XYZ file of C-alpha atoms in Angstrom:
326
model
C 5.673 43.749 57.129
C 8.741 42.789 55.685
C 8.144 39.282 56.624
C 4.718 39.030 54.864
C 6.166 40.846 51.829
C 8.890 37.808 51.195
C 5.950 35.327 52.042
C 4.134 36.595 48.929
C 7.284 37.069 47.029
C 7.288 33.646 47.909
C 4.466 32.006 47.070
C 4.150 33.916 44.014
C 7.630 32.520 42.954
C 5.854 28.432 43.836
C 3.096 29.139 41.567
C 5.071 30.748 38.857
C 7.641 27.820 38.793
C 4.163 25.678 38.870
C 2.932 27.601 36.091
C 6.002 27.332 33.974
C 6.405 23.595 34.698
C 2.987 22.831 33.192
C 3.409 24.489 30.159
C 4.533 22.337 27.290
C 7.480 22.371 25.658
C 7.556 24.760 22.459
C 7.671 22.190 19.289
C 10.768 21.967 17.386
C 10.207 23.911 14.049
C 9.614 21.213 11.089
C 11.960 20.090 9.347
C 14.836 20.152 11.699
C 16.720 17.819 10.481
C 17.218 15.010 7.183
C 13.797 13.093 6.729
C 14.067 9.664 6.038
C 11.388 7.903 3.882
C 11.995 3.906 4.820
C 10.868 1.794 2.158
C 9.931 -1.273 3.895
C 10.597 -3.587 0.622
C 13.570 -4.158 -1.095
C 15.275 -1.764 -4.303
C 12.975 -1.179 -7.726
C 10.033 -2.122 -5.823
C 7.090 -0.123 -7.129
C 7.062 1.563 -3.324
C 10.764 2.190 -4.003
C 10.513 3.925 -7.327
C 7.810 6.214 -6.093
C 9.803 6.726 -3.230
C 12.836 7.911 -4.880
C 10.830 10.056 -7.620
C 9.251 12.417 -4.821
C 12.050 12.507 -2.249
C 14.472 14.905 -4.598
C 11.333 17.425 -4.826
C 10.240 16.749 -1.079
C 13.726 18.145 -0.357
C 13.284 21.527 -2.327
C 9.651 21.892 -1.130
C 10.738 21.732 2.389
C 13.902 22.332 2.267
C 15.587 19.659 4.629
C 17.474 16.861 2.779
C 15.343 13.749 2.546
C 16.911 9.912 2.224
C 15.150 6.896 1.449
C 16.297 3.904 2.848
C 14.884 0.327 2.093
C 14.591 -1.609 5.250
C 13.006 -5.176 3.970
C 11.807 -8.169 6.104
C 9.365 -10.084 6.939
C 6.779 -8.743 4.121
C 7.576 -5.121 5.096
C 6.796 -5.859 9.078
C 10.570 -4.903 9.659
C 10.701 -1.573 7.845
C 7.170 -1.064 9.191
C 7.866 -1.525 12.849
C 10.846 0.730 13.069
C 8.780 3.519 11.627
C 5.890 2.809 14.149
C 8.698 3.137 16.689
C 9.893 6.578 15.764
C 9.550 9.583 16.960
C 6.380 11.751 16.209
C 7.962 14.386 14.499
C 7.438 13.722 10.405
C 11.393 13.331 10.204
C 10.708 9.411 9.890
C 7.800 8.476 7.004
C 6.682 5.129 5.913
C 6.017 4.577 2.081
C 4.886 1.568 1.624
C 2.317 -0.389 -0.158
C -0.957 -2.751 -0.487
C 0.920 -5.166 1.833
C 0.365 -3.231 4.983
C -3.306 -4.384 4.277
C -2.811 -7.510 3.387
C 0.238 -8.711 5.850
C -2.268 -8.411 9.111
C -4.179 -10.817 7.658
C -1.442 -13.181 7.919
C 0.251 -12.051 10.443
C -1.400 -12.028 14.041
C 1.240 -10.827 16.662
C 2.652 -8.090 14.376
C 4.818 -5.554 16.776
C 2.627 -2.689 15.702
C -1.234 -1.945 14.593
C -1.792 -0.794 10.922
C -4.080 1.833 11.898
C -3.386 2.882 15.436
C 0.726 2.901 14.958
C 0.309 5.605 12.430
C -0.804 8.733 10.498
C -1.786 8.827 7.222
C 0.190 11.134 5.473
C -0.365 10.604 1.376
C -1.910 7.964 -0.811
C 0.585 8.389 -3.432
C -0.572 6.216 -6.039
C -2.463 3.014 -7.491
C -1.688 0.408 -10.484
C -4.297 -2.185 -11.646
C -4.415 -5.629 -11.768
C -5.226 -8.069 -14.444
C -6.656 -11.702 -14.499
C -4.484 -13.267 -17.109
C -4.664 -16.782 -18.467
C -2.294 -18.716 -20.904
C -4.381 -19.264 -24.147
C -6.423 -21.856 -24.344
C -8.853 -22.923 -27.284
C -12.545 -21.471 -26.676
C -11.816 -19.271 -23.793
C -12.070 -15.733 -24.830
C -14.524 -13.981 -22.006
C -14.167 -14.694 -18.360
C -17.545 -16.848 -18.197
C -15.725 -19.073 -20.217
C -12.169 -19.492 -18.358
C -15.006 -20.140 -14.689
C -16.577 -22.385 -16.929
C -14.187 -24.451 -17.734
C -12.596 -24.307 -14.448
C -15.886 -25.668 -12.786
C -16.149 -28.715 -15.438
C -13.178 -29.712 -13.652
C -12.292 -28.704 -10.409
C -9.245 -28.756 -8.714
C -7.270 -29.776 -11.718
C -6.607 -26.448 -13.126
C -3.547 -24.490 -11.373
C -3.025 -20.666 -11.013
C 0.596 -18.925 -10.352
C 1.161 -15.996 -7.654
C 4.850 -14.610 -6.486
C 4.474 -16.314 -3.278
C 2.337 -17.384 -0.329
C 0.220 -14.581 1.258
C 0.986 -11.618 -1.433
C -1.578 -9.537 -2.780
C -1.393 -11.489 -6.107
C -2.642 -14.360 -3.923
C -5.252 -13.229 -1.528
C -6.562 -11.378 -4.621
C -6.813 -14.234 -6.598
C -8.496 -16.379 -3.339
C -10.867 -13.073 -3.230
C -11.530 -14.271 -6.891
C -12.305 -17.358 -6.459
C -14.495 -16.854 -3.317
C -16.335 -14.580 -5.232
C -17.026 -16.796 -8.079
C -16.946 -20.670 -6.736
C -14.059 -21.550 -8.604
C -12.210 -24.188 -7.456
C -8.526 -23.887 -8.792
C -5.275 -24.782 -7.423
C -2.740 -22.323 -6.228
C 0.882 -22.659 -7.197
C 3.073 -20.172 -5.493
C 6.568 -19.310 -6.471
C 9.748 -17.237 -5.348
C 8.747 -14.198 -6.997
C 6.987 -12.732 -10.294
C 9.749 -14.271 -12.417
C 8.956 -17.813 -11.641
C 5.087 -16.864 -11.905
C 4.971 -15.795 -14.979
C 7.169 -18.083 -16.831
C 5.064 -21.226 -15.884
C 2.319 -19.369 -17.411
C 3.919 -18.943 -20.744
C 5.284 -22.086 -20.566
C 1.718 -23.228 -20.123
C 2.182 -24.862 -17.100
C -0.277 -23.323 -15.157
C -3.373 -21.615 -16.627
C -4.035 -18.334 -14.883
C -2.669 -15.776 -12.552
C -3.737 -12.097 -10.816
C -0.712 -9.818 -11.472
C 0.044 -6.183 -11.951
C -1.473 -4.717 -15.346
C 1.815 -3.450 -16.052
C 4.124 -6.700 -15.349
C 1.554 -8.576 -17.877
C 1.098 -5.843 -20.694
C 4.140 -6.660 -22.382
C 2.979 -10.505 -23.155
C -0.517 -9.929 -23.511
C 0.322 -7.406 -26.459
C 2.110 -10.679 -28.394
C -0.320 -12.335 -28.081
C 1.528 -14.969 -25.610
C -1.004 -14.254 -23.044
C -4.710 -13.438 -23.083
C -6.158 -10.682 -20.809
C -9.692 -11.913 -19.540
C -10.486 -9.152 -16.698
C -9.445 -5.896 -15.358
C -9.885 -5.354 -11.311
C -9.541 -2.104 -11.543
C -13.166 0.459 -11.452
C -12.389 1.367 -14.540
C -11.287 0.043 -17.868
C -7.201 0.299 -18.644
C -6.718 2.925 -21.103
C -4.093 0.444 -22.582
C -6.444 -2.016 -23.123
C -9.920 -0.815 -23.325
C -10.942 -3.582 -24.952
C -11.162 -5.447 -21.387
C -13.786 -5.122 -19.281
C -13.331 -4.839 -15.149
C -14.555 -7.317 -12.745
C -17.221 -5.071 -12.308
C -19.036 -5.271 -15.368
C -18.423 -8.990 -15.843
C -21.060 -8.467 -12.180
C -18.545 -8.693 -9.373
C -18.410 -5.527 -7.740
C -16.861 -6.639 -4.841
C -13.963 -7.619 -7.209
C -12.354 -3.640 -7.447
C -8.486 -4.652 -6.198
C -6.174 -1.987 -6.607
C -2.551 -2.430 -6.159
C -2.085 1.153 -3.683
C 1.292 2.982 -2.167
C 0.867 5.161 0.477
C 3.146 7.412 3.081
C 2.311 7.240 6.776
C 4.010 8.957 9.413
C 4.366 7.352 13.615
C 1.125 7.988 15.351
C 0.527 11.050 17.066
C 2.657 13.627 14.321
C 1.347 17.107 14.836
C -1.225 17.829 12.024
C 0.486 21.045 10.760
C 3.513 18.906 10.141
C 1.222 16.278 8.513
C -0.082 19.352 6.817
C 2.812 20.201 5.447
C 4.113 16.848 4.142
C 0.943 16.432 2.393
C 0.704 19.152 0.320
C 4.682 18.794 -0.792
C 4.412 14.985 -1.560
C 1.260 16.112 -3.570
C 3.455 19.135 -5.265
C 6.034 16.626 -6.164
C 3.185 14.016 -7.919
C 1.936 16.853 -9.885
C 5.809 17.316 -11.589
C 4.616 15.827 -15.289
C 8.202 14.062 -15.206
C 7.587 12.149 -12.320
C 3.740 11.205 -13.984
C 5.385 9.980 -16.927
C 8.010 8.153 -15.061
C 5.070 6.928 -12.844
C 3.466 5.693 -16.285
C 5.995 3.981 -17.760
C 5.695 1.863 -14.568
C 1.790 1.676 -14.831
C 1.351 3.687 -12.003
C -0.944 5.972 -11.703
C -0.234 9.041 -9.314
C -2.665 10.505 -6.592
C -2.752 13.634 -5.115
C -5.538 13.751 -2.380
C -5.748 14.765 1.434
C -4.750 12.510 3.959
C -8.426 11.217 4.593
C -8.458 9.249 1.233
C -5.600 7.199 2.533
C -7.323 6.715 6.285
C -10.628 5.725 4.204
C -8.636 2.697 1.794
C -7.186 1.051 4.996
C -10.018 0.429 7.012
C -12.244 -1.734 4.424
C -8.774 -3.763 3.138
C -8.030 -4.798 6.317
C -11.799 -6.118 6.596
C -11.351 -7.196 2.713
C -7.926 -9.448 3.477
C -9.448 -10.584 7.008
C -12.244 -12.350 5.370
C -10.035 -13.838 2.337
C -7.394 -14.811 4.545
C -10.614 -16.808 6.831
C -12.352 -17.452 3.929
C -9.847 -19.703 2.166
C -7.842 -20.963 5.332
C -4.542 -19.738 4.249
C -1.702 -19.430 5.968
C 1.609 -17.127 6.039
C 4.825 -18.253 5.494
């Protein structure tokens, strides 16, 4: 009897180890520790200034201290890879921006997958872009700048801050969308950019609303086109892409926070609403504004829903006009 009584004591002791062994492991409680927010572009960057206008109020909603650190490379890839690489606990968040559409395009044997490496967290906020051209005599509508350009093709230049950034591909998307045939002229930055344009030395360019405003209010540059849905309260004057009858021509400039694929969804939870908290602070709006931003506060969902059609968007530029990353 005694025998059979330690068998059972036994056996029960197997299946309770079994038991115990299979259950998971309780989850750490969030935030444990200092969350970074890696910036995959390099200081005063528009992802960068958002970044370090939430992450002072992130830290008080959740209270955990919260760094940002700017980890640049390779069009973001570098920054964006490490975070794809981290742990799954929200303690590691991407903020970055429309690149991680865009760079894909370019880019075939990236290290990680824009949409499978990671959770969408926030879209934080969008800016709009402007076609821009240096003035010329009898171009004052859009019609008229494709005109012209189609009198003559290929002898007309445009300016972008480089091969294979948005300003590009957006202004490819342009011309794909319109038949214009127009050289591209790329240069180290926006600097470069938009100096030849004042200096006349090319005639157009696709740039932030906000990076132009400044020259098209002196008159130095005329604003033909908006890409945004909606006209710029700034200049309301200027119709969008859309009504000129390119709908397909809606481009927003877009910065977003993603966290490593597979980050529990109460912790996404949680980092949503307090990134959303800190967008609704009115000085980090008019800090936003002064930048041309334009803050969002949404569930994660709206930023799942942008990625999916720019990566289609940028795929069939990129094919479209044969271009190629540097």
């Amino acid at each position: 009897m005694r025998f059979v009584t330690a068998l059972r004591y036994s056996v029960y002791s197997v299946f309770l180890l079994f038991a115990l062994a299979g259950e998971a492991p309780a989850q750490a409680p969030f935030p444990s520790r200092t969350i970074t927010i890696v910036v995959p572009f390099t200081p005063a960057t528009g992802a960068d200034i958002i970044a370090r206008l939430v992450a002072p109020r992130l830290a008080d909603k959740l209270g955990a201290a919260v760094v940002v650190e700017n980890k640049p490379g390779a069009s973001g890839a570098i920054g964006t890879d490490f975070v794809a690489k981290a742990a799954p606990d929200g303690h590691t968040l991407l903020f970055t921006a429309t690149a991680h559409g865009t760079v894909p395009a370019l880019k075939r044997n990236l290290p990680y997958d824009p949409v499978r490496s990671f959770t969408p967290v926030a879209l934080a906020a969008t800016s709009a872009m402007a076609f821009v051209i240096a003035p010329q005599p009898g171009i004052t509508r859009f019609a008229d700048f494709v005109a012209a350009v189609k009198k003559q093709p290929g002898a007309l230049h445009y300016s972008s801050p480089g091969n294979g950034t948005p300003q590009h591909l957006t202004m490819e998307l342009v011309k794909l969308e319109t038949g214009m045939d127009i050289a591209h002229i790329p240069y180290k930055g926006s600097a470069g950019a938009s100096t030849d344009l004042l200096g006349g030395h090319v005639q157009a360019t696709v740039a932030s609303l906000q990076t132009m405003a400044p020259f098209v209010t002196t008159g130095k540059l005329r604003m033909l086109a908006v890409l945004s849905e909606e006209r710029s309260g700034a200049f309301p004057d200027v119709p969008t892409m859309k009504e000129l009858g390119h709908p397909d021509l809606v481009v927003d400039t877009w910065y977003g926070v993603f966290a490593p694929a597979g980050t529990p969804a109460d912790v996404v939870a949680r980092l949503n609403a307090a990134i959303n908290e800190a967008l609704q602070a009115a000085e980090v709006r008019d800090a936003m504004a002064k930048q041309g931003l334009t803050a969002v506060t949404d569930r994660p969902e709206r930023l799942a829903a942008l990625l999916a059609p720019e990566l289609a968007r940028w795929n069939r530029v990129v094919a479209g006009a044969k271009i190629m990353g540097d």
